[in-house]
Coordinates of C-alpha atoms in Angstrom, one line a residue:
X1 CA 42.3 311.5 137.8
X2 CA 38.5 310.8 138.5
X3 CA 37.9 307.5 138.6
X4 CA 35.0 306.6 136.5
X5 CA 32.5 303.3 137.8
X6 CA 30.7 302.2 134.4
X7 CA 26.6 302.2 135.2
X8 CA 23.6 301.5 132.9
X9 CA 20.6 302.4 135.3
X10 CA 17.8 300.6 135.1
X11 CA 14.2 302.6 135.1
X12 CA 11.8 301.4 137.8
X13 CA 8.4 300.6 137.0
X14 CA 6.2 301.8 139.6
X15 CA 2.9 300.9 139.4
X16 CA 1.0 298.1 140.0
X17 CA 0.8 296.9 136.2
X18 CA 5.0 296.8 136.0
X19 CA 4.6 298.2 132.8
X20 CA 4.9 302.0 132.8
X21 CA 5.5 305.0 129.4
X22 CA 7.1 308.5 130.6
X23 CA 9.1 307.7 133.4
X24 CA 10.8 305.4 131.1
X25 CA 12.3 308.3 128.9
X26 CA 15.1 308.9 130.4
X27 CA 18.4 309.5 129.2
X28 CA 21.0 306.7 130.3
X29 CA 23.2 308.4 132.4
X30 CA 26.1 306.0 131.5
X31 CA 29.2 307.1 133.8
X32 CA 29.2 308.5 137.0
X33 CA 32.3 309.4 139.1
X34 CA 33.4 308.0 142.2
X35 CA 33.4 311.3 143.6
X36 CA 29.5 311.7 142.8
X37 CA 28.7 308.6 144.8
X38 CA 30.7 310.1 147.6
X39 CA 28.3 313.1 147.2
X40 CA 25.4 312.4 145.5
X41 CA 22.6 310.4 147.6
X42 CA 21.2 309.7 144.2
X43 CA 24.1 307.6 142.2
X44 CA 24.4 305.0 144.9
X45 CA 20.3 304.5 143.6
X46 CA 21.6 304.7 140.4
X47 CA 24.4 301.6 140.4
X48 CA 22.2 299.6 142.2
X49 CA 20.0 299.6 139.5
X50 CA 22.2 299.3 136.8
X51 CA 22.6 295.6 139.0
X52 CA 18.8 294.9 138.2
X53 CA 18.9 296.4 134.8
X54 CA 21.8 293.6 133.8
X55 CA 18.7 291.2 134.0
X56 CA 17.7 292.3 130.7
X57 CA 20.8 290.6 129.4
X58 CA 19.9 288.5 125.8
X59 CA 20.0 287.9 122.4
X60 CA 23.3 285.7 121.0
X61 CA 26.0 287.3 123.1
X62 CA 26.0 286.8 127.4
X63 CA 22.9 286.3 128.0
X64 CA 21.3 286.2 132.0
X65 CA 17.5 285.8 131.0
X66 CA 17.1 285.9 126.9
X67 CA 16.8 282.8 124.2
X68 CA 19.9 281.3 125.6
X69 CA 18.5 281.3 129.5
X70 CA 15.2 279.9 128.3
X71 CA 17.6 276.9 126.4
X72 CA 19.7 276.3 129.7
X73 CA 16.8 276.1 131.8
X74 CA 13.6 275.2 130.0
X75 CA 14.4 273.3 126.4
X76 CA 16.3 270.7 128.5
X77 CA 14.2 269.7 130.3
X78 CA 10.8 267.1 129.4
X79 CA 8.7 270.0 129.6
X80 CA 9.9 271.4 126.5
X81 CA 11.2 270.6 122.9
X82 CA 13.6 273.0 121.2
X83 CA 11.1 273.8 118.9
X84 CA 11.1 276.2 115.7
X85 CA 12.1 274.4 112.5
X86 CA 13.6 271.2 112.8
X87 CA 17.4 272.5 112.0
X88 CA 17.2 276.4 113.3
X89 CA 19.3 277.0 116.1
X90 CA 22.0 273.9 116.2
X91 CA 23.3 275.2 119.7
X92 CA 19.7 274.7 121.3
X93 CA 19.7 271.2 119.1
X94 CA 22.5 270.1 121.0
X95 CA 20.9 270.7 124.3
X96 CA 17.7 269.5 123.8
X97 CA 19.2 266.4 122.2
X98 CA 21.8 265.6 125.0
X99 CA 24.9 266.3 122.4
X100 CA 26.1 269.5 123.6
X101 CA 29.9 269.6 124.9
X102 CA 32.0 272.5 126.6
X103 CA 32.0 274.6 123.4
X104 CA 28.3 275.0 123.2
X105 CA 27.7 278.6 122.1
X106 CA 24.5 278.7 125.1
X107 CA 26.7 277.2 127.6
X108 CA 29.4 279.8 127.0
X109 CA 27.2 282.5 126.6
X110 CA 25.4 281.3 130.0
X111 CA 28.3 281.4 131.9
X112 CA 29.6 284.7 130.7
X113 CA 26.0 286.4 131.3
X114 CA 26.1 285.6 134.8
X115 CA 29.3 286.7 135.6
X116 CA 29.1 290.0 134.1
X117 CA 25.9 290.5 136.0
X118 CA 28.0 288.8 139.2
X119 CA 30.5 292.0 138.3
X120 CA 28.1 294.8 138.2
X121 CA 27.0 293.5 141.2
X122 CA 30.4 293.6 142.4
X123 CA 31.0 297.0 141.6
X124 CA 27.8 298.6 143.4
X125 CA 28.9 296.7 146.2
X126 CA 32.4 298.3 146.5
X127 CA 31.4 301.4 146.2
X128 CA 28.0 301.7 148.2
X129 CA 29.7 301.9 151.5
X130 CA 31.3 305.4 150.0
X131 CA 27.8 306.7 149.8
X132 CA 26.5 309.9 152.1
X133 CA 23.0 307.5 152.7
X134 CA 22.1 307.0 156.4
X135 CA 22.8 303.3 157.5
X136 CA 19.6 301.5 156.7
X137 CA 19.0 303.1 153.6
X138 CA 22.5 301.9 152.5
X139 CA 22.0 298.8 153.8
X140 CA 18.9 298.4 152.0
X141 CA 20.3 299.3 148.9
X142 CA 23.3 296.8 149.4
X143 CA 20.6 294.3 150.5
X144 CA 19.2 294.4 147.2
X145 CA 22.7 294.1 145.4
X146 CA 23.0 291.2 147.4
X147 CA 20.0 288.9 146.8
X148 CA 20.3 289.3 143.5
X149 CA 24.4 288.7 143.3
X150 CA 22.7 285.5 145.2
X151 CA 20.1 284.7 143.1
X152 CA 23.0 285.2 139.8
X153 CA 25.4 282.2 142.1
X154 CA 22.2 280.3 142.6
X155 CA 21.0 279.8 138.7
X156 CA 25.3 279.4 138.1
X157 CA 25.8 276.8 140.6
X158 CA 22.5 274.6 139.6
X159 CA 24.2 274.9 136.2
X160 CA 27.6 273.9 136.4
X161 CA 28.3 273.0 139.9
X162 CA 31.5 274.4 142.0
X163 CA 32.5 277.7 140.3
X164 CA 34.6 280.6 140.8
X165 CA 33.9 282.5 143.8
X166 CA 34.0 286.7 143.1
X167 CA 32.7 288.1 145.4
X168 CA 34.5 291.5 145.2
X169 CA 36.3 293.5 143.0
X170 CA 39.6 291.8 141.7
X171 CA 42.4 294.1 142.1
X172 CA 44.2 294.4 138.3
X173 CA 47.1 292.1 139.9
X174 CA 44.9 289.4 141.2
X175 CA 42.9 288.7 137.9
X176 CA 45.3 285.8 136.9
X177 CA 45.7 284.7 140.8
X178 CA 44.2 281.2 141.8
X179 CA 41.5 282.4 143.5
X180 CA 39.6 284.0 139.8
X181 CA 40.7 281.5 137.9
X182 CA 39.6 278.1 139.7
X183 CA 36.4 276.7 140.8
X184 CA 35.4 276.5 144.6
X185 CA 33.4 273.9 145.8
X186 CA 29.6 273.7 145.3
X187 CA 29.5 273.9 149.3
X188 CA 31.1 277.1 149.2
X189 CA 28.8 279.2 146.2
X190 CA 26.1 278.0 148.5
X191 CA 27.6 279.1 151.5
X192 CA 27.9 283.2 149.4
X193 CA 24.3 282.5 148.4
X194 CA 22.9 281.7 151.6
X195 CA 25.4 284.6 153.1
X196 CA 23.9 287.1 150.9
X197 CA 20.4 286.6 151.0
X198 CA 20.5 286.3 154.7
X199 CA 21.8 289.9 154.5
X200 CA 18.8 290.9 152.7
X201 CA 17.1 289.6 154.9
X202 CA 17.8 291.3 157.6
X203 CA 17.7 294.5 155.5
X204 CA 15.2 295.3 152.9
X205 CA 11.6 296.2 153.7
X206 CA 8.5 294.3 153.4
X207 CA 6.5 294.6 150.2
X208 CA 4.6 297.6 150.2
X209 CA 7.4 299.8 152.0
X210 CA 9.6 299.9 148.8
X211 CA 9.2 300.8 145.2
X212 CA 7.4 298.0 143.1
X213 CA 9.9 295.7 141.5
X214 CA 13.0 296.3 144.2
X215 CA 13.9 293.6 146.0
X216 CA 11.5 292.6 149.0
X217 CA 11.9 290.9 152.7
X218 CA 10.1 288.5 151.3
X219 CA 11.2 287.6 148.4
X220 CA 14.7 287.2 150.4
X221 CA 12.9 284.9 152.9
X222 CA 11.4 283.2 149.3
X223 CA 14.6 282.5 147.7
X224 CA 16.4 281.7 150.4
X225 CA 13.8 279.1 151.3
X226 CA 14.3 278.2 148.1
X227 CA 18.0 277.8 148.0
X228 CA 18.1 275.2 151.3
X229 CA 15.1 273.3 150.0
X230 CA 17.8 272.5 147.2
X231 CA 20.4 271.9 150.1
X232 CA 17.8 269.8 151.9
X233 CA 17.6 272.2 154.7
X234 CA 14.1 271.6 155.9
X235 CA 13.7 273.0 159.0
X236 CA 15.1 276.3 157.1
X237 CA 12.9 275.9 153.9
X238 CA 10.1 275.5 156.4
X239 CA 10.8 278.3 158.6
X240 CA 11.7 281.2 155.9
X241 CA 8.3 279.9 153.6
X242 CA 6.1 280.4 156.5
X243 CA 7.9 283.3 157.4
X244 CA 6.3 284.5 153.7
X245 CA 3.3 282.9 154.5
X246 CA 2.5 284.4 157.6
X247 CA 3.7 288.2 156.4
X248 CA -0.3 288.4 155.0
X249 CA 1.3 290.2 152.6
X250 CA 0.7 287.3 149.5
X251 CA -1.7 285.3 148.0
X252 CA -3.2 283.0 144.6
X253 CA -4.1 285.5 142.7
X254 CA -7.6 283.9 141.8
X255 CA -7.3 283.6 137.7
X256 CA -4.3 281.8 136.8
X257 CA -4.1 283.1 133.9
X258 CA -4.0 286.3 134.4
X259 CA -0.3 285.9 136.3
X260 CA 1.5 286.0 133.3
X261 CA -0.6 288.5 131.5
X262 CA -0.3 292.7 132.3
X263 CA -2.4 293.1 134.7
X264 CA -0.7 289.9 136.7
X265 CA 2.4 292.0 136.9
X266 CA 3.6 292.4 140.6
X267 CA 0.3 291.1 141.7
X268 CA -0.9 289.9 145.0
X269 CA 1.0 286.7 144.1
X270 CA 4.2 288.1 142.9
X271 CA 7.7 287.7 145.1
X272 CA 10.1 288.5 142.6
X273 CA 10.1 290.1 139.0
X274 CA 12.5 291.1 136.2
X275 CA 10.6 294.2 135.5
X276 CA 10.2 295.7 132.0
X277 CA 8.5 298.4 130.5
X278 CA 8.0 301.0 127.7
X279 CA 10.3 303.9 127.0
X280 CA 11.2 306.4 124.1
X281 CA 13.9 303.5 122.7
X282 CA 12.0 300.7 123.2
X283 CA 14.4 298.5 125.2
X284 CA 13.2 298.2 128.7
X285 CA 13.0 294.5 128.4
X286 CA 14.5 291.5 128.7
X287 CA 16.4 291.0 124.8
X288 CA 14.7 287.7 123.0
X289 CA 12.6 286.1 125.9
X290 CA 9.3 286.6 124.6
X291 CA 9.8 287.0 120.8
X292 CA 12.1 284.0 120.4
X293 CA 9.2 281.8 122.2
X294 CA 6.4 283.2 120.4
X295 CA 4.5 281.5 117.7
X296 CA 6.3 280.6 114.7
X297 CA 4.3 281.4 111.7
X298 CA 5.0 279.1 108.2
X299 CA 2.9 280.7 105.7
X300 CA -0.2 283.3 105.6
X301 CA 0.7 285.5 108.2
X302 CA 3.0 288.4 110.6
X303 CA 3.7 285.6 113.4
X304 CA 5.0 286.2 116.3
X305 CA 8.4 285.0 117.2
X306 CA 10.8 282.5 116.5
X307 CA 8.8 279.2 117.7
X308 CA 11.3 277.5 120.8
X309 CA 10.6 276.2 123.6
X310 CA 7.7 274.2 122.8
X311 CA 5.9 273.0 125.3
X312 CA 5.9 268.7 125.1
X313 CA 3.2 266.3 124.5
X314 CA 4.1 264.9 127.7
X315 CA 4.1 267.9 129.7
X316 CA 0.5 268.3 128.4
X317 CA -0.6 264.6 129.1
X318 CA 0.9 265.1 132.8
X319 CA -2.0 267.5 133.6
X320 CA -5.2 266.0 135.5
X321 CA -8.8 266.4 133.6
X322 CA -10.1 269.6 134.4
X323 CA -7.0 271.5 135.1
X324 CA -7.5 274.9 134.3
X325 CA -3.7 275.1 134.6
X326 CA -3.2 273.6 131.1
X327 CA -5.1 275.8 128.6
X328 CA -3.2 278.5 130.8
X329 CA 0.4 277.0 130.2
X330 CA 0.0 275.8 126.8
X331 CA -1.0 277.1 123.4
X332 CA -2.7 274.1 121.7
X333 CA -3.1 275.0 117.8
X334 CA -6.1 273.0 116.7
X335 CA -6.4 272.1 112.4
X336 CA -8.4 275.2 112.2
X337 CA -7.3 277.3 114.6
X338 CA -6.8 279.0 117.6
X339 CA -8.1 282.2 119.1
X340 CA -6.0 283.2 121.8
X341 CA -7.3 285.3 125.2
X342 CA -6.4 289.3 123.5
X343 CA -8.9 287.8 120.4
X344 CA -6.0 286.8 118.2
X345 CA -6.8 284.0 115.7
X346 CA -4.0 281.5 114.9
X347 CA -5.1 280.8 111.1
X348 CA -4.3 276.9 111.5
X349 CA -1.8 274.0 112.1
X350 CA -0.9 274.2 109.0
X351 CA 0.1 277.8 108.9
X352 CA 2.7 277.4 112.1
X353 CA 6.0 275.1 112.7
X354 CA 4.7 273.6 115.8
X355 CA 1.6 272.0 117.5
X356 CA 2.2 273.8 120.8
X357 CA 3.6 277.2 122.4
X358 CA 4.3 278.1 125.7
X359 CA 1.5 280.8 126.9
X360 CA 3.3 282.1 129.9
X361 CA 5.6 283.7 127.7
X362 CA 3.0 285.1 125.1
X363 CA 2.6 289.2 124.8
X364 CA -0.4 290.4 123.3
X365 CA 0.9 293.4 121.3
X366 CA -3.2 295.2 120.8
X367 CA -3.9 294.6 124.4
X368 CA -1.1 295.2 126.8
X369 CA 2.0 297.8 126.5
X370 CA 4.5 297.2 123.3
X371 CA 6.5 299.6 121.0
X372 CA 7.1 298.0 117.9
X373 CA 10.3 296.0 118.7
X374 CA 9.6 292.5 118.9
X375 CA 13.3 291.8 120.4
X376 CA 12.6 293.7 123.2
X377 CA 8.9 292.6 124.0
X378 CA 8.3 294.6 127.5
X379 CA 7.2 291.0 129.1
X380 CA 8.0 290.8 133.4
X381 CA 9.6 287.5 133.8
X382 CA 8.1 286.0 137.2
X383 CA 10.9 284.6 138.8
X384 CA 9.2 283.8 142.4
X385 CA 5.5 283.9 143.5
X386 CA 3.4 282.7 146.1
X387 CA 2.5 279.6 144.5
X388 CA 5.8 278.2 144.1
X389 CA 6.5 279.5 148.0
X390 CA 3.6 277.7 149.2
X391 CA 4.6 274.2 147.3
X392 CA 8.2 274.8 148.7
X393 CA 6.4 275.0 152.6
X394 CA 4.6 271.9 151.5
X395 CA 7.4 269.8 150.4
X396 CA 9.8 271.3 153.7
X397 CA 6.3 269.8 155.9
X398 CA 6.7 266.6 154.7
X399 CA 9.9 265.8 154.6
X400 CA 10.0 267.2 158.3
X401 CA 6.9 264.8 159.5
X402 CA 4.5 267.0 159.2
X403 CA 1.4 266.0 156.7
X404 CA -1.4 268.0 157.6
X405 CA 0.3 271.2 156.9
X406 CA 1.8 270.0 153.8
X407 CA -1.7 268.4 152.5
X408 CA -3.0 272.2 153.3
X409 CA -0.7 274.0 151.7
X410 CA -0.9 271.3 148.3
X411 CA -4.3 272.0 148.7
X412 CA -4.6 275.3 148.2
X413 CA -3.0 275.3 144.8
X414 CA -5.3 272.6 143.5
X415 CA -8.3 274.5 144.3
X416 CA -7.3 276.9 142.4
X417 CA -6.7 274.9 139.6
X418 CA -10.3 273.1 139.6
X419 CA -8.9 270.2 141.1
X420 CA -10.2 268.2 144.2
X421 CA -8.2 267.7 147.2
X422 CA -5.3 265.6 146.8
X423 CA -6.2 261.9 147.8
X424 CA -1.7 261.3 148.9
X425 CA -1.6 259.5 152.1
X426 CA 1.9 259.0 153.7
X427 CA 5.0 260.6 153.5
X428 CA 6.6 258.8 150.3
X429 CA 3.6 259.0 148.2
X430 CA 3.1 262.6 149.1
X431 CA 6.6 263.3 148.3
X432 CA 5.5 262.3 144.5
X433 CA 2.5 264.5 144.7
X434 CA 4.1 267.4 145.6
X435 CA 6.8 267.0 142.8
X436 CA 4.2 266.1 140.3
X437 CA 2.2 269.4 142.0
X438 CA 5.3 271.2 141.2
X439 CA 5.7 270.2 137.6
X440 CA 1.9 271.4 136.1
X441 CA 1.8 274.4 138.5
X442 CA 5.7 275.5 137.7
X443 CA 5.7 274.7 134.0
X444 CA 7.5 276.3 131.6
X445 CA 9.1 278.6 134.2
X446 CA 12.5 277.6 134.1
X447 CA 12.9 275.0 137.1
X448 CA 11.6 271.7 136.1
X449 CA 15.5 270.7 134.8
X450 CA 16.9 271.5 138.0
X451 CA 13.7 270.1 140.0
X452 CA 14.5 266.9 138.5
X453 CA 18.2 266.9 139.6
X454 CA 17.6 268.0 143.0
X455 CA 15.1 264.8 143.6
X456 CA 17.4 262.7 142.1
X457 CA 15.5 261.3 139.4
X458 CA 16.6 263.4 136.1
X459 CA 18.4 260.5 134.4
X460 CA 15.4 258.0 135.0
X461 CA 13.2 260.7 133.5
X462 CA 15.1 262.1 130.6
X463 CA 15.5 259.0 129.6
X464 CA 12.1 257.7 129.9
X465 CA 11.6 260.7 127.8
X466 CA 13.8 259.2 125.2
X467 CA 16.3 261.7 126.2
X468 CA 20.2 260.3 125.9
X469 CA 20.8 261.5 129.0
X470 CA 24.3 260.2 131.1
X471 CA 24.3 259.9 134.9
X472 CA 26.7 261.4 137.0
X473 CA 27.4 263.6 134.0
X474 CA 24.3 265.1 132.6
X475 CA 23.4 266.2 135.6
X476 CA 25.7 269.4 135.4
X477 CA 26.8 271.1 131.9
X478 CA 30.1 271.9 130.9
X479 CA 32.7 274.4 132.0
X480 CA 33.1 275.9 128.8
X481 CA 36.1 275.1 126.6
X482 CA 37.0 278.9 126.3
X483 CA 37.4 279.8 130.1
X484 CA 39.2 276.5 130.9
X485 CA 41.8 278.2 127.9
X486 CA 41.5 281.8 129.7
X487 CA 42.4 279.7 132.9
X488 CA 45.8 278.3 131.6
X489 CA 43.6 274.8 131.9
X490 CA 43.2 276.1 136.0
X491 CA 39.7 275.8 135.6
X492 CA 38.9 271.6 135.6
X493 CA 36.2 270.0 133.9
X494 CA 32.4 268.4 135.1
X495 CA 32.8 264.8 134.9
X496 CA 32.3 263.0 131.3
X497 CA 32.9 266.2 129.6
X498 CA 36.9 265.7 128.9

C-alpha cells in the first residue's frame, strides 16, 4: 500500500506587494504519495508549504494566528481591551479580565493550533530527506520547515512555559509514551528553538535569492536574535541583530504607515511575513485576524468586523507629542467622525461600539486586494521587521556596556517617528527607554504581553492597569484542562492554576 502524507500547499505570493490574483487559482493538490516525494523534485516544495500555509489557521477551532492568537497575545496585555460589545466573546472576557482557568476555550484552542502546525511541520521534516533535491536545495527547504517549527515552540513556550517536546513523527506505539505526553522543561523548548533556527541559519538564502515570503537568512538571524534576547543572551542577541544589520539588505521603510498597508507588504523593512493573497476561493488568508479587529459598527452602517482588540486609553497616552506613530497605530473615532487613509468615513462615535481600533490590522476593501469574504481578509501579518531588529541590537548594546551604539540604533526609530533624539543617559535609565521605545513602536503587534514578562515587570503593570493580575502565576496561562485528561493527568499544571 502507498502510503499517503496529508498536504494543503500553500500558494506563494511573489511579488513585491504579497498580494497576488492568478497564481492563486490553483487546485489544492491535497494528497501526495510517499513515492512522489521520492520522485518528484516538486512535492518536497509542496509539503514544505503546506508548513507555512498552517499559518492561516483561525476562526473558533485551533487557531495559530486568527481571533484567538490576537486574544493570547494582544487583548492581555495593557495595550489592548477586549473590545466589541461589553458581553460578546466571554472566553476573550476571561482573558482580558484576568479570570480565565485551564478550560478557557482560547487557551485550548491556542495550544492545539500550535501543535498541529508543530505536526505538519513534523511531517515535511520526515520525509524531506527522501527527496531527489541536490543537498542545499534540500537543506534549504528543511531550513525553512525548521525556523518556523522554531518560531511555532517559541510563541508555545512564552505561553505556557515547559511543554511537550515533538520534534519528530511519533511512531503509532509511542503516542501514549512519556515522552508525548509530559512537559520538558522550558530550558529544553529553547534549546529545539535555538537548534532549529541555527539550522536555518546556516541554510537558507539571503533575501533577494529566494521567493518573496519564504523564509530568509535573515529573518533566521532576526528571530533567533530574538529568542536569546528573551534568554538574556546578549552577546548573541547582539551578534545575530548586527548580523541583519550589516547584510544592507533592510531598512525603515520611511512612512510608517504605509508598513501595514499593501504596498508595505514584504517591504524594505520586512523580515518575516505570513503571506496572504487572492485566489478563485477566496481563502488565502489568515481566518478572522483582520475582520474580527475591524470596526464594529452599532447602527447606520456595513461595518467592518467584529470590534476586539481595542487599542487602550493608556497605550494612546503612552505616546510622546508629535508621534506620528500614534495616528498610525490607533483609529481614534472622533463625535463626528473619522475618515480613514483609503477615504472611508466612520459616520460617528455614536454609530460604533468603541472609541478606538487597532489600524495595523485595518484592510481597506476599495483600495487594496479583497474578494468579498470578510473572514478571510487577504491582510500579511508582519511578524518581524527591521524596526523591531534594530530596538532588539539596541537593548543587546546596553545591557552589554555599550551606549553609543544603543543610543544610535534607539535613534534611528525616533526619527522616523518625528521625535528628537532620546535625552537617556546611563545604562538603567536607558534600559527604560528602550522598553518604552519598544511599546509605541511595537504596539498592537502581538509582543507587549510577553515584553512585559520577560523584563520582569508584568504584575506591577497589569496591575497598575487595574488588571487582577497574580505573580508567579499570571505570568504563564494554563495547560489546558482537556490535554492534562488526554494525558492520564501526565501533563502537570502552571502554578496557581490547580
Amino acid at each position: 500500500m502507498k502510503k499517503l502524507i496529508i498536504i494543503i500547499p500553500v500558494i506563494f505570493l511573489l511579488v513585491s506587494s504579497g498580494c497576488g490574483r492568478g497564481f492563486l487559482d490553483v487546485p489544492p493538490q491535497g494528497r501526495v504519495t510517499e513515492e512522489e516525494i521520492r520522485t518528484n523534485p516538486n512535492a518536497a516544495t509542496d509539503l514544505v508549504n503546506g508548513v507555512y500555509n498552517i499559518m492561516w489557521l483561525g476562526g473558533f477551532g485551533p487557531d495559530v494566528h486568527g481571533l484567538q492568537f490576537v486574544v493570547i497575545t494582544s487583548i492581555v496585555s495593557d495595550d489592548a481591551d477586549k473590545g466589541s460589545t461589553p458581553q460578546d466573546y466571554g472566553p476573550a472576557l476571561e482573558i482580558d479580565n484576568f479570570t480565565y482557568g485551564p478550560s478557557n476555550q482560547n487557551v485550548q484552542n491556542f495550544w492545539t493550533g500550535y501543535y498541529q502546525a508543530i505536526a505538519r511541520a513534523n511531517q515535511a521534516l520526515d520525509k524531506l530527506p527522501l527527496s531527489p533535491l541536490e543537498e542545499v536545495e534540500k537543506n534549504r527547504l528543511i531550513g525553512e520547515v525548521r525556523f518556523l517549527r522554531g518560531y511555532f515552540y517559541f510563541n508555545l513556550v512564552r505561553t505556557f512555559g515547559g511543554v511537550p517536546k515533538i520534534d519528530k513523527v511519533p511512531l503509532p506505539e509511542d503516542a501514549n509514551s512519556d515522552s508525548v505526553q509530559t512537559r520538558a522543561s522550558a530550558d529544553d523548548i529553547y534549546a529545539l528553538i535555538i537548534s532549529d533556527l541555527q539550522f536555518a541559519v546556516d541554510h537558507v538564502p539571503e533575501k533577494g535569492a529566494t521567493p518573496v515570503g519564504r523564509v530568509t537568512k535573515g529573518a533566521a538571524q532576526g528571530m533567533l536574535a530574538k529568542v536569546h534576547m528573551y534568554r538574556k543572551n546578549w552577546q548573541q542577541a547582539f551578534d545575530l541583530s548586527q548580523a541583519v544589520i550589516n547584510s544592507g539588505l533592510y531598512d525603515t521603510l520611511s512612512s510608517y504607515a504605509n508598513i501595514w498597508r499593501t504596498q508595505g507588504a514584504n517591504s524594505i523593512e520586512s523580515i518575516f511575513e505570513v503571506q496572504t493573497g487572492t485566489n478563485a476561493a477566496c481563502d488565502a488568508a489568515i481566518q478572522l485576524y483582520a475582520n474580527s479587529q475591524g470596526i464594529r459598527a452599532r447602527t447606520g452602517w456595513t461595518d467592518f468586523g467584529f470590534g476586539f482588540n481595542n487599542p487602550t486609553a493608556d497605550l494612546a497616552a503612552a505616546y510622546e507629542p508629535g508621534d506620528k506613530r500614534k495616528d498610525a497605530t490607533i483609529i481614534t473615532i472622533q463625535p463626528n467622525g473619522t475618515v480613514l487613509w483609503d477615504g472611508f468615513r466612520v459616520p460617528s462615535r455614536d454609530s460604533v461600539e468603541n472609541d478606538r481600533y487597532n489600524y495595523k490590522a485595518y484592510h481597506s476593501r476599495t483600495q487594496e486586494p479583497y474578494c468579498n469574504n470578510p473572514d478571510r481578509t487577504p491582510k500579511n501579518l508582519r511578524v518581524l521587521r527591521y524596526g523591531e531588529v534594530l530596538l532588539i541590537y539596541a537593548e543587546a548594546a546596553n545591557e552589554l556596556g555599550n551606549t553609543g551604539e544603543a543610543i544610535a540604533k534607539l535613534n534611528i526609530i525616533r526619527r522616523r517617528a518625528g521625535l528628537p533624539n532620546t535625552t537617556a543617559s546611563g545604562q538603567a535609565d536607558l534600559r527604560q527607554a528602550i522598553w518604552n521605545e519598544r511599546r509605541v513602536e511595537l504596539a498592537m503587534e502581538h509582543d507587549r504581553f510577553w515584553d512585559l514578562v520577560r523584563q520582569g515587570r508584568a504584575g506591577q503593570v497589569m496591575r497598575a492597569h487595574g488588571k487582577n493580575f497574580v505573580d508567579g502565576k499570571h505570568e504563564l496561562f494554563p495547560i489546558p484542562q482537556e490535554q492534562i485528561l488526554l494525558s492520564n493527568n501526565r501533563l502537570t499544571q502552571n502554578p496557581g492554576y490547580n
